[in-house]
Structures are given as structure tokens and as C-alpha cells.
Short mmCIF file of C-alpha atoms and ligand atoms in Angstrom, two decimals:
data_model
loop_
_atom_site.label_atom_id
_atom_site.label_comp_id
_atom_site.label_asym_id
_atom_site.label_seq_id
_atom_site.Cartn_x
_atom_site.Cartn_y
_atom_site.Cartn_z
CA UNK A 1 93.39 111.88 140.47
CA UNK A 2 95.99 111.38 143.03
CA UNK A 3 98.20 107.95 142.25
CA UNK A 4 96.75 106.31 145.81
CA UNK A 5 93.43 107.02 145.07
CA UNK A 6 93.32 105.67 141.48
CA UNK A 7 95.06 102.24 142.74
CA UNK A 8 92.38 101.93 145.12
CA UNK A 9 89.59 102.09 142.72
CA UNK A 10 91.57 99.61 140.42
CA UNK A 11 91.67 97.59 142.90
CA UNK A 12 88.09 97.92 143.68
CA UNK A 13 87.15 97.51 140.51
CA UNK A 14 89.11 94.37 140.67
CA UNK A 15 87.21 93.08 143.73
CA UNK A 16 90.13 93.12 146.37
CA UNK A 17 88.32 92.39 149.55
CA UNK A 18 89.76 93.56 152.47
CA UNK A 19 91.51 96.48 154.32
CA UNK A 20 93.87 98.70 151.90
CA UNK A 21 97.36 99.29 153.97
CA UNK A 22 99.52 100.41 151.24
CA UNK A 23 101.41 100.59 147.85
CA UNK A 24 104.69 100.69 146.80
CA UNK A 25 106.00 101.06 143.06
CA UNK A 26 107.71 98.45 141.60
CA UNK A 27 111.11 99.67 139.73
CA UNK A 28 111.84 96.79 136.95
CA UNK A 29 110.97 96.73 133.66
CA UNK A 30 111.52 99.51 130.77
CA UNK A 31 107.76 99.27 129.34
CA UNK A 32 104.86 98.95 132.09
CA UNK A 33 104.28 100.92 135.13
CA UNK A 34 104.12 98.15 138.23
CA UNK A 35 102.62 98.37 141.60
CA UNK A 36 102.36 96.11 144.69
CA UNK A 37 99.05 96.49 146.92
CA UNK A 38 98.94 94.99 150.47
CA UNK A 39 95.75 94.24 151.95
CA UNK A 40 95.29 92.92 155.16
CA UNK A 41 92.19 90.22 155.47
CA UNK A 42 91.49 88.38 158.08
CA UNK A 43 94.47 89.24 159.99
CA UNK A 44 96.79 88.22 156.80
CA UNK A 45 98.37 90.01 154.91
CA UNK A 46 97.62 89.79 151.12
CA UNK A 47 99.89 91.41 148.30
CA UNK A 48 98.57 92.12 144.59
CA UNK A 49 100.90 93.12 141.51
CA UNK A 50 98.58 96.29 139.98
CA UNK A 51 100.10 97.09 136.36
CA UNK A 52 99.59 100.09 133.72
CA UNK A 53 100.35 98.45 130.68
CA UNK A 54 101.64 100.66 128.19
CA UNK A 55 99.62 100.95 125.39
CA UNK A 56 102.33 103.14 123.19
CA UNK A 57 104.21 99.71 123.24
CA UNK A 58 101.11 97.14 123.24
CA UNK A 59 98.74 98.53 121.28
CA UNK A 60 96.07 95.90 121.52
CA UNK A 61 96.27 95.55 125.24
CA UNK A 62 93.16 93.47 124.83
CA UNK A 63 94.38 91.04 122.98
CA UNK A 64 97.78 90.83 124.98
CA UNK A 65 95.09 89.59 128.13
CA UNK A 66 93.57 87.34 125.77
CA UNK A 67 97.03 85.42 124.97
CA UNK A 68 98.09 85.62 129.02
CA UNK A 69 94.78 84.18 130.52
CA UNK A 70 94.54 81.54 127.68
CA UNK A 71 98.49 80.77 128.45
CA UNK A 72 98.44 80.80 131.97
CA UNK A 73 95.02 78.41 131.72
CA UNK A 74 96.47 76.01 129.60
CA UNK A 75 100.15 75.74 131.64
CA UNK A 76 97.57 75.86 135.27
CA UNK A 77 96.31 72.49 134.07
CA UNK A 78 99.29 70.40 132.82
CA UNK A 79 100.75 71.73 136.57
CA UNK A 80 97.41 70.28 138.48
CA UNK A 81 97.90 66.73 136.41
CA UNK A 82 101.08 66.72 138.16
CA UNK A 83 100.49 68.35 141.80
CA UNK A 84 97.45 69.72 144.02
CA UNK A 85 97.89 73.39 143.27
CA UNK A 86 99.36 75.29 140.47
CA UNK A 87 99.16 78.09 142.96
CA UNK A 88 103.06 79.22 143.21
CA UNK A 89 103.89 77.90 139.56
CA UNK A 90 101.61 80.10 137.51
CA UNK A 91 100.56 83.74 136.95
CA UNK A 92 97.02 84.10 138.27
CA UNK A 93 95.02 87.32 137.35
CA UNK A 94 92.16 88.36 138.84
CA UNK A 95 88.28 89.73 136.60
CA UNK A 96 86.76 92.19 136.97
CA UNK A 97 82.82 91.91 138.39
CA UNK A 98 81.58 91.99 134.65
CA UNK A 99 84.51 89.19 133.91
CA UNK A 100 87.35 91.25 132.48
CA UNK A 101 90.87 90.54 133.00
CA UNK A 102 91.54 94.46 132.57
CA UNK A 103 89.60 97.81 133.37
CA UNK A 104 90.46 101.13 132.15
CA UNK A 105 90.32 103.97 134.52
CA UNK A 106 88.97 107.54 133.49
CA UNK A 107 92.36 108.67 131.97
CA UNK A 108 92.50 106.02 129.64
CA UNK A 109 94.81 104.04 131.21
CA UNK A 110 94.66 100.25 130.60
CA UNK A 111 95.04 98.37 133.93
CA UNK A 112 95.78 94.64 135.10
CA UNK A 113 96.24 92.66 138.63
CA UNK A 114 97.68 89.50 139.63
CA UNK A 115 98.12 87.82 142.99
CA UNK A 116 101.66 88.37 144.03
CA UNK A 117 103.14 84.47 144.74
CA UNK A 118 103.35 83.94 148.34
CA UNK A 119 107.14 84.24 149.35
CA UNK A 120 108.77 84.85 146.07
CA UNK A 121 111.68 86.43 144.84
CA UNK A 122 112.92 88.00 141.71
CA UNK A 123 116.74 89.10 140.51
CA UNK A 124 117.56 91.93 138.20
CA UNK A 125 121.03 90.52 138.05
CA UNK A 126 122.29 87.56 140.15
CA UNK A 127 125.85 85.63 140.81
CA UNK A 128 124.43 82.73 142.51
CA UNK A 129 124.99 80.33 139.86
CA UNK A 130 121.94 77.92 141.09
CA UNK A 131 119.84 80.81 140.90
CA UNK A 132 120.84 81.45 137.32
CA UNK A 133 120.85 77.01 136.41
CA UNK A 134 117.36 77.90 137.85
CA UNK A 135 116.64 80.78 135.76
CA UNK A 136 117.35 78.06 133.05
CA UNK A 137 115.25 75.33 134.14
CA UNK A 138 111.66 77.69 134.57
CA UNK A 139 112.13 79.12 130.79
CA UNK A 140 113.18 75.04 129.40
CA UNK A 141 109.81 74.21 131.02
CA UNK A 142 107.73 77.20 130.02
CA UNK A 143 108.92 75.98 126.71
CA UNK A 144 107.45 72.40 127.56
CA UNK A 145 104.86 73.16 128.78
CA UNK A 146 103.78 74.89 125.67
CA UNK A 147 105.09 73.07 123.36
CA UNK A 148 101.37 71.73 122.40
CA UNK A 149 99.65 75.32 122.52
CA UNK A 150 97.95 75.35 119.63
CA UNK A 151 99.75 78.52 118.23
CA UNK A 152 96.73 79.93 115.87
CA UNK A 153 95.03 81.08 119.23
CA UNK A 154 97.93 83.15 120.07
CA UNK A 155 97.52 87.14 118.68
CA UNK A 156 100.92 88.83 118.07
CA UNK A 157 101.13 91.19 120.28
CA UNK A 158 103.99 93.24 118.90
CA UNK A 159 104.40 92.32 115.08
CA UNK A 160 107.84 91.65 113.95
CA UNK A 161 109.29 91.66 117.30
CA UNK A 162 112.09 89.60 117.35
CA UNK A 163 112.40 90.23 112.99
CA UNK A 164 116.05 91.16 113.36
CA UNK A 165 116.26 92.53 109.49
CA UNK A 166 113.39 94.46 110.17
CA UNK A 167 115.03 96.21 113.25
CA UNK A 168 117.87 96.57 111.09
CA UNK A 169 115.88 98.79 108.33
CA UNK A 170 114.48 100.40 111.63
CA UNK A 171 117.74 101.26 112.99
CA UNK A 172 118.65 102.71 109.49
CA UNK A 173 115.58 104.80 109.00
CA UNK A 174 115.99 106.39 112.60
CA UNK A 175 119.64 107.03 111.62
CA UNK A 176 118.51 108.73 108.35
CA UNK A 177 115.80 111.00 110.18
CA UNK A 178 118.07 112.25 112.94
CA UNK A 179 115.38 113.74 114.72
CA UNK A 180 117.15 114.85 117.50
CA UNK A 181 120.29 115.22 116.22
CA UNK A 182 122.58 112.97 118.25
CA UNK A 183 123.92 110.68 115.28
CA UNK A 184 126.88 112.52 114.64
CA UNK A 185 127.98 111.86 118.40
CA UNK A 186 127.29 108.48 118.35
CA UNK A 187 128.56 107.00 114.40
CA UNK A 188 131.61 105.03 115.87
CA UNK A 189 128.51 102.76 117.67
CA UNK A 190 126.35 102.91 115.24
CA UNK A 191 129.29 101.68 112.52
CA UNK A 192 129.71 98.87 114.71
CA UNK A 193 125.88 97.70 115.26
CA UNK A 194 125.73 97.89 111.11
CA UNK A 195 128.84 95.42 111.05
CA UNK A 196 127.46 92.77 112.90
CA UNK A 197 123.99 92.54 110.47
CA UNK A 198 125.18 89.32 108.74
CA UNK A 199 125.77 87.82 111.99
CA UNK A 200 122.73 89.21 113.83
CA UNK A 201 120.00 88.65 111.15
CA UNK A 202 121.07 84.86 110.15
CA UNK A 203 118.81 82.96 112.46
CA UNK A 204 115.95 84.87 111.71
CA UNK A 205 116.58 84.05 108.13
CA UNK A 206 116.83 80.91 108.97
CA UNK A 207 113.11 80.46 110.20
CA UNK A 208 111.98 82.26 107.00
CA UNK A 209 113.70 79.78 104.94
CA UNK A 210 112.15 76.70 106.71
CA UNK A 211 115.27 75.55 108.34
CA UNK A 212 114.16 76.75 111.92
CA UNK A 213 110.79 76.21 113.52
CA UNK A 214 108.55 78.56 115.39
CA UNK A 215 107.39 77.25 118.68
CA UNK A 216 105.42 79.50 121.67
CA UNK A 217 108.17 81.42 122.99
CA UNK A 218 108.26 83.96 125.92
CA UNK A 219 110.57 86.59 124.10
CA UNK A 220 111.25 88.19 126.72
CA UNK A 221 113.60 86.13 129.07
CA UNK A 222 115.50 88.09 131.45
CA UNK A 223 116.06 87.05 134.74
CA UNK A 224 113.87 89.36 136.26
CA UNK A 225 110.80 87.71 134.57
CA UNK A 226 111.43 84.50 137.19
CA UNK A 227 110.40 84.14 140.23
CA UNK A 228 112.02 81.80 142.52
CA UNK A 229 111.05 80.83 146.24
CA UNK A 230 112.23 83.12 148.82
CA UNK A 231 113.69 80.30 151.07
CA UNK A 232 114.77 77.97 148.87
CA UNK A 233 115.78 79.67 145.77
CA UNK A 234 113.74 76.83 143.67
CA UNK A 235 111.91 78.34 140.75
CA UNK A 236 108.54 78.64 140.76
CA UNK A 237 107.38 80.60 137.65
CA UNK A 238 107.73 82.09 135.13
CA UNK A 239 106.33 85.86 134.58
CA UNK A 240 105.85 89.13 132.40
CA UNK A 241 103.36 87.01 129.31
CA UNK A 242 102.94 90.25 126.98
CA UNK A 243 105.56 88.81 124.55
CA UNK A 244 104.29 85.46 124.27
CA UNK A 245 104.01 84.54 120.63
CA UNK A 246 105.77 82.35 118.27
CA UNK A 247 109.38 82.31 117.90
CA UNK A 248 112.94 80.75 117.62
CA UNK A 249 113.70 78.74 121.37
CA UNK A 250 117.85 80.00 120.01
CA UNK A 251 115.87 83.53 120.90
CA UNK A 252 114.77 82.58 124.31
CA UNK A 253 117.70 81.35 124.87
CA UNK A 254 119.78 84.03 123.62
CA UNK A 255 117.98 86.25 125.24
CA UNK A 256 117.97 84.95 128.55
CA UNK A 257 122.06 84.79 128.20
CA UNK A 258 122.24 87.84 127.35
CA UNK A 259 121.33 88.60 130.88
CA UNK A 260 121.81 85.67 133.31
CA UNK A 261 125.52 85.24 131.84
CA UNK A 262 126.44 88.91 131.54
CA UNK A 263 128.74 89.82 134.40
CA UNK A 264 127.38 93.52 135.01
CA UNK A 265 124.14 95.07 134.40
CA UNK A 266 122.78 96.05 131.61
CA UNK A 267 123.78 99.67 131.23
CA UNK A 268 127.32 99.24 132.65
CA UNK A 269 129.06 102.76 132.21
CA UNK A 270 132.09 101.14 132.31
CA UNK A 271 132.91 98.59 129.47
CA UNK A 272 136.10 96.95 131.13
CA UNK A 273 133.73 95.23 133.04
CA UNK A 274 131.33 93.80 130.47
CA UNK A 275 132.01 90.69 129.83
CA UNK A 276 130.05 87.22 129.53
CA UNK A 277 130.95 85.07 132.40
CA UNK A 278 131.32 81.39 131.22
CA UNK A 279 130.41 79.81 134.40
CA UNK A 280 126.88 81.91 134.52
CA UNK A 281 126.42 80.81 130.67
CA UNK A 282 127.38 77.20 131.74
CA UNK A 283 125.09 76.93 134.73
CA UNK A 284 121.91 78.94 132.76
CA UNK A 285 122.64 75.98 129.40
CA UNK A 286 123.00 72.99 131.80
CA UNK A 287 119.20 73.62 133.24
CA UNK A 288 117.61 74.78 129.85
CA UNK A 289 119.08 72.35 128.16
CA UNK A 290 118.11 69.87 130.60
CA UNK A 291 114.27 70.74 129.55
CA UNK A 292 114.46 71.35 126.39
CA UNK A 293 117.55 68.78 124.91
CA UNK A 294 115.95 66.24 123.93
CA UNK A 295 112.89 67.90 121.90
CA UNK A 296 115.08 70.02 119.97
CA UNK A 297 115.73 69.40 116.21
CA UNK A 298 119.13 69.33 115.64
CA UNK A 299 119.45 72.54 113.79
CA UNK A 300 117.85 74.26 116.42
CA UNK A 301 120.54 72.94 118.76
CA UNK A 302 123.05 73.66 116.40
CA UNK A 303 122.06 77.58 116.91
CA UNK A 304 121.43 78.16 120.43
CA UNK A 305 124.99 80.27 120.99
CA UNK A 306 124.24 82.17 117.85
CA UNK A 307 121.02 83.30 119.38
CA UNK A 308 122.79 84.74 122.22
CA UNK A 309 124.69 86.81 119.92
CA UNK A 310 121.76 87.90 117.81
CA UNK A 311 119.58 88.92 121.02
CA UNK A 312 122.41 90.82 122.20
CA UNK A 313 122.96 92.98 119.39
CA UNK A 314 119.00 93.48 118.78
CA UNK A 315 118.79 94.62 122.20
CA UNK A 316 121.49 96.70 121.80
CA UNK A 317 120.02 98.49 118.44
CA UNK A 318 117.10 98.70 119.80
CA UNK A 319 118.21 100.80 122.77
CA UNK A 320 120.47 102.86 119.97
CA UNK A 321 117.51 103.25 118.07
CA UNK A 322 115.46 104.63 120.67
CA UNK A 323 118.30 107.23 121.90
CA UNK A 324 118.19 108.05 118.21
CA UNK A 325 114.42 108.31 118.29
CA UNK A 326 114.42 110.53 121.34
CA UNK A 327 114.08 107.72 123.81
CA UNK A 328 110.16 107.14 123.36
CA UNK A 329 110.05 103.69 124.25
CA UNK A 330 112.04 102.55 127.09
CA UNK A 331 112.03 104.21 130.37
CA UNK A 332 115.06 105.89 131.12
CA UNK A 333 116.36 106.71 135.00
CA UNK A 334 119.24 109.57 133.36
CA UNK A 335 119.28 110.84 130.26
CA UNK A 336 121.94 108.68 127.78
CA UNK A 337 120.78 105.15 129.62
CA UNK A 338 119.83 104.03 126.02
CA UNK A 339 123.12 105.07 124.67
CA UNK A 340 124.75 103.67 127.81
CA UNK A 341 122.42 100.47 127.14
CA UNK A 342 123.97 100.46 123.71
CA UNK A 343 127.33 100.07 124.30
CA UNK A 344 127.20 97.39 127.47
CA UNK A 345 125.34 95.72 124.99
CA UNK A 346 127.45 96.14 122.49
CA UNK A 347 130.60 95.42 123.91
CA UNK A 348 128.84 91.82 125.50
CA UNK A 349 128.23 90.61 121.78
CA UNK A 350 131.53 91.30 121.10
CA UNK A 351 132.80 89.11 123.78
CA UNK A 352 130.35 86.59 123.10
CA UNK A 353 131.72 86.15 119.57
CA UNK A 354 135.05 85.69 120.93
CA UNK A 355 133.51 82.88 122.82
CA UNK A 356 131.13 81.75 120.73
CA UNK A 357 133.13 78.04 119.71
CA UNK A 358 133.34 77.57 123.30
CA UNK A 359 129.40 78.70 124.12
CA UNK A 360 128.55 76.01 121.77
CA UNK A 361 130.62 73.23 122.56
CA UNK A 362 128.93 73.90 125.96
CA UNK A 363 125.89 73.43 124.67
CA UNK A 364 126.24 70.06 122.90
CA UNK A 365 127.90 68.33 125.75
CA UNK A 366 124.63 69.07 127.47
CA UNK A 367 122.07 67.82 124.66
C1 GN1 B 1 111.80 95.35 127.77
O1 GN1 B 1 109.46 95.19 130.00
P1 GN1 B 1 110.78 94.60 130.13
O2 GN1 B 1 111.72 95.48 130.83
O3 GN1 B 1 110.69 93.21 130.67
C2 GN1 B 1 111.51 94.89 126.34
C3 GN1 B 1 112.38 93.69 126.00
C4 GN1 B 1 113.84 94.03 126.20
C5 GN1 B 1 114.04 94.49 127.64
C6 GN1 B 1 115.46 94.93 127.86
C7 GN1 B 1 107.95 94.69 125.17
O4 GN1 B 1 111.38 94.36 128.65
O5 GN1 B 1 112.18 93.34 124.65
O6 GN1 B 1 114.65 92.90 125.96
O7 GN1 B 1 113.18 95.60 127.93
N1 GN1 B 1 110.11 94.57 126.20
C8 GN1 B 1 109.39 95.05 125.18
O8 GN1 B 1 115.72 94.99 129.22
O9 GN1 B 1 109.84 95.75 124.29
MG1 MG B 2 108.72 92.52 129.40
#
């Protein structure tokens, strides 16, 4: 079936009232296939987010809607205790007539919608550095905002996600199978990801020793998955739920550095320029920390930098791993952006261990 005509039925299926103008796809993210629908209605124009998930990556898509309506229920009402509408500071999806947050179209394909927020906007990469204190603040409060989820309730939608020793004995058994023979090419980089293991794999060792707690994360916290207001650059919410499970808040944060404090994009071909930018990492710490500070146990504090480093490098394998694998699992726009991926990412944990007395210090004077 032609693209147009399948959206149309999703979003009939979905019970879009209205007149259908037009659809555009939406070019972020490595995993799900994004759309945005305008409607017109009543003279007004209305925009819906249509997505594919992909169901090689989740493969209980089910359950991933079951976490994301529960989540975005539960954060909906703390927001209306506070204020009239929750409107612009939550995900909203829409059912289905027979009360289904997802339909499945005749190809299989596993399908989702959500209003689009009324005069948002969303960064791949930013240098506005009250976007990126911003960027901090929305994923501190997600983190508040769930810190009494009950966390039984939650399914894991992708076991072992953010098990660093696991995607260590990952990385090893892709670079044992050599399925498509580009390990030879690439052992310098792949020497250098095994180096860092000790470093990379302590925090998660941590949490399976007791030391660190588990609390509902978002595990996913680039700056891409924030949306802030169009005018005012305020946050408004946070998005992309798939990943929401339990995990370490030195991951979230780590994560999120990894890309708010990075001073080129992800895949920079050239590695002169990859560096993390101190300022971004200052401004992104001073509004999580601002959140979170003063919930945190002190070890937790005590490893927020360190996470930064750890995300980095997991990223970073993980994109080696799937160049190694073929690339099967993130989308790819030419055909060495893993390997590409890789080394930015690479050469950004290196830099961040240089600074990583420093990237601490910074957080402590803000706890
Ligand atoms: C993927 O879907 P997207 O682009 O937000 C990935 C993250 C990586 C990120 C790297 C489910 O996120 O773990 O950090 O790419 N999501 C999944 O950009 O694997
Ligand atoms: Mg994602």
C-alpha cells in the first residue's frame, strides 16, 4: 500500500476527525519510523506524531504502550495538582475505537499516535546554553516526578539495556563472529573500546552490589527527546517513553551529557572537533542538579561524571557493535555512520576522562 494511504487509515483507525492535508516524515531517531499528520478542523490546523515502532528493537511493543500510557497517566496527574492542564507538559496518545493505544496495519506493522504539543520545539544538537540548563531541568523533573512510580508495574522493555558488562560480552562475541568481515579494518577502535571496560562497567557493578539504587529512569536522554516552547525556549516535556524502566539517575545523566555537552554531533567525521564543552556540561548539571540534588544519596552524587563516561563508551560500542553486526539496528543515512558513530564517540569519552576531576567538582558545587 502506498505510504499516504496507509497513514491515512492509521489515522482513521485512530479516530482523527477532520480534513487530511498532509504528512511529512520526521528524520530523528535511529530506531522508529516517525511521521507528522496535519489535519485541518474547524478551520485549525491540528498536527499528530504517527510512529512505526520497530519491533526488531522492541519486541513486546505491547507492553512498551503499557509502561508509556501508565507513565504518562501517573506524571498527567501530579502536573494537574499543580496547574489547570497538563496539556503541553505530557505525552498524550490517542485509542483506538476498541480502546487500544496501538493498531497494527495489514503488513504487520505496529503503529502509535500522539498529539503533537502545540508550538513546540525540539534540538538534535543545540549551543544555546539555556536551552541545554533546560534540557537539564525537564529530565531532573521526569526523575521527580517518578520518583514514587511504583516500579513492579513497569515491564522491561529491552532487557539488559543499559548492563554495560553485558554489552561488553556482546561487543566481544560480534568481534569473534566477524560476520561481515570488517574487524580487521577497524582493531585499533576496537582495542581502545576493550581498554576502557574497567572504567565503563564500574557503575553498573555498582548497582549489582547494592551500593547504587535503581529508580524509573528514561534511558534514553538526548536532547532531542525534549521539547521546549517555540517562543520561549521553556521546557515543556519530556518525550520518546520506550526506554522507561529502572535504572542508575548517573545513566540519565550521563547520557544526556553525552549529548547536550558534546560540541559536534554525534557522528562527527572529523575528531579535532570532538570535544566536551565545559560550559554546555556546566549549564545541563546546574538545572538537573537543581531537581534532583537534594534526593540523591550521596553515592549516587558521588557518580554522576562517571556516568557520563560510561554512557559514552556504551553508546559508542554499541554503534561498533552494530557496524560489526552489519548495521541491523540503527538506521544509517551512509554506509560507515556506525563506525563514524564509533569514533566521535569514542574520542568524547576520552576527553571526558581528561576532564572528569573537573566534571565532578562541577557537580558537587551544585548539590
Ligand atoms: C537510539 O531512538 P533514538 O534515536 O532516540 C537508542 C539509544 C541511543 C541513541 C543514540 C532503543 O535512540 O539507546 O542512545 O539511539 N535507542 C534504543 O543516538 O536503542
Ligand atoms: Mg529513543
Amino acid at each position: 500500500m502506498k505510504e499516504e494511504n496507509q497513514i491515512k487509515q492509521v489515522c482513521e483507525k485512530f479516530g482523527i476527525k477532520g480534513e487530511y492535508l498532509y504528512y511529512k516524515v520526521v528524520n530523528s531517531g535511529h530506531i522508529n519510523t516517525t511521521y507528522c499528520v496535519y489535519f485541518s478542523r474547524n478551520g485549525e490546523l491540528k498536527d499528530y506524531i504517527l510512529q512505526k515502532v520497530n519491533t526488531y528493537v522492541f519486541k513486546n511493543p505491547i507492553e512498551v504502550m503499557d509502561n508509556i500510557s501508565s507513565v504518562t497517566e501517573f506524571i498527567r496527574v501530579k502536573i494537574k495538582q499543580k496547574q489547570a492542564t497538563a496539556k503541553r507538559n505530557v505525552l498524550h496518545y490517542s485509542k483506538t475505537e476498541d480502546g487500544k493505544y496501538y493498531m497494527l496495519t495489514e503488513d504487520g506493522a505496529f503503529w502509535r499516535c500522539c498529539r503533537y504539543i502545540d508550538d513546540s520545539v525540539c534540538f538534535e544538537h543545540t549551543d544555546n546554553l539555556r536551552v541545554i540548563e533546560e534540557s537539564g531541568i525537564a529530565f531532573g523533573e521526569f526523575q521527580v516526578y517518578l520518583a514514587d512510580y511504583p516500579v513492579e508495574k513497569l515491564s522491561i522493555a529491552i532487557p539488559h539495556f543499559h548492563n554495560t558488562v553485558m554489552r561488553y560480552d556482546t561487543f566481544r562475541q560480534s568481534i569473534e563472529k566477524d560476520v561481515v568481515g570488517r574487524v580487521a579494518k577497524v582493531q585499533a577502535v576496537i582495542d581502545e573500546y576493550l581498554a576502557l571496560e574497567e572504567m565503563a562497567t564500574k557503575l553498573y557493578k555498582l548497582q549489582r552490589q547494592g551500593i547504587l539504587p535503581l529508580r524509573v529512569t528514561h534511558n534514553d536522554t538526548k536532547t532531542s527527546n525534549v521539547l521546549f516552547d517555540a517562543r520561549t525556549l521553556e521546557h515543556l516535556s519530556v518525550i520518546d517513553l520506550d526506554t522507561v524502566m529502572p535504572g542508575l539517575v548517573a545513566f540519565d545523566f550521563g547520557d544526556a551529557i553525552r549529548v547536550a555537552a558534546s560540541t559536534c554531533d554525534e557522528d562527527e567525521n572529523d575528531l579535532e572537533k570532538v570535544a566536551i564543552d565545559m560550559e554546555k556540561y556546566e549549564a545541563f548539571t546546574r538545572g538537573f542538579v537543581s531537581r534532583v540534588g537534594n534526593f540523591l544519596k550521596e553515592d549516587e552524587k558521588r557518580t554522576l561524571a562517571l556516568g557520563a563516561v560510561a554512557m559514552t563508551v556504551e553508546c559508542g560500542m554499541r554503534f561498533l557493535t552494530d557496524y560489526l553486526d552489519g548495521d541491523k539496528y540503527f538506521k544509517i543515512h551512509y554506509y560507515y555512520q556506525n563506525l563514524a558513530r564509533a569514533k566521535c564517540q569514542l574520542t568524547l569519552a576520552k576527553d571526558m576522562i581528561k576532564h572528569l576531576d573537573e566534571m565532578q567538582a562541577i557537580v558537587d558545587k551544585y548539590c
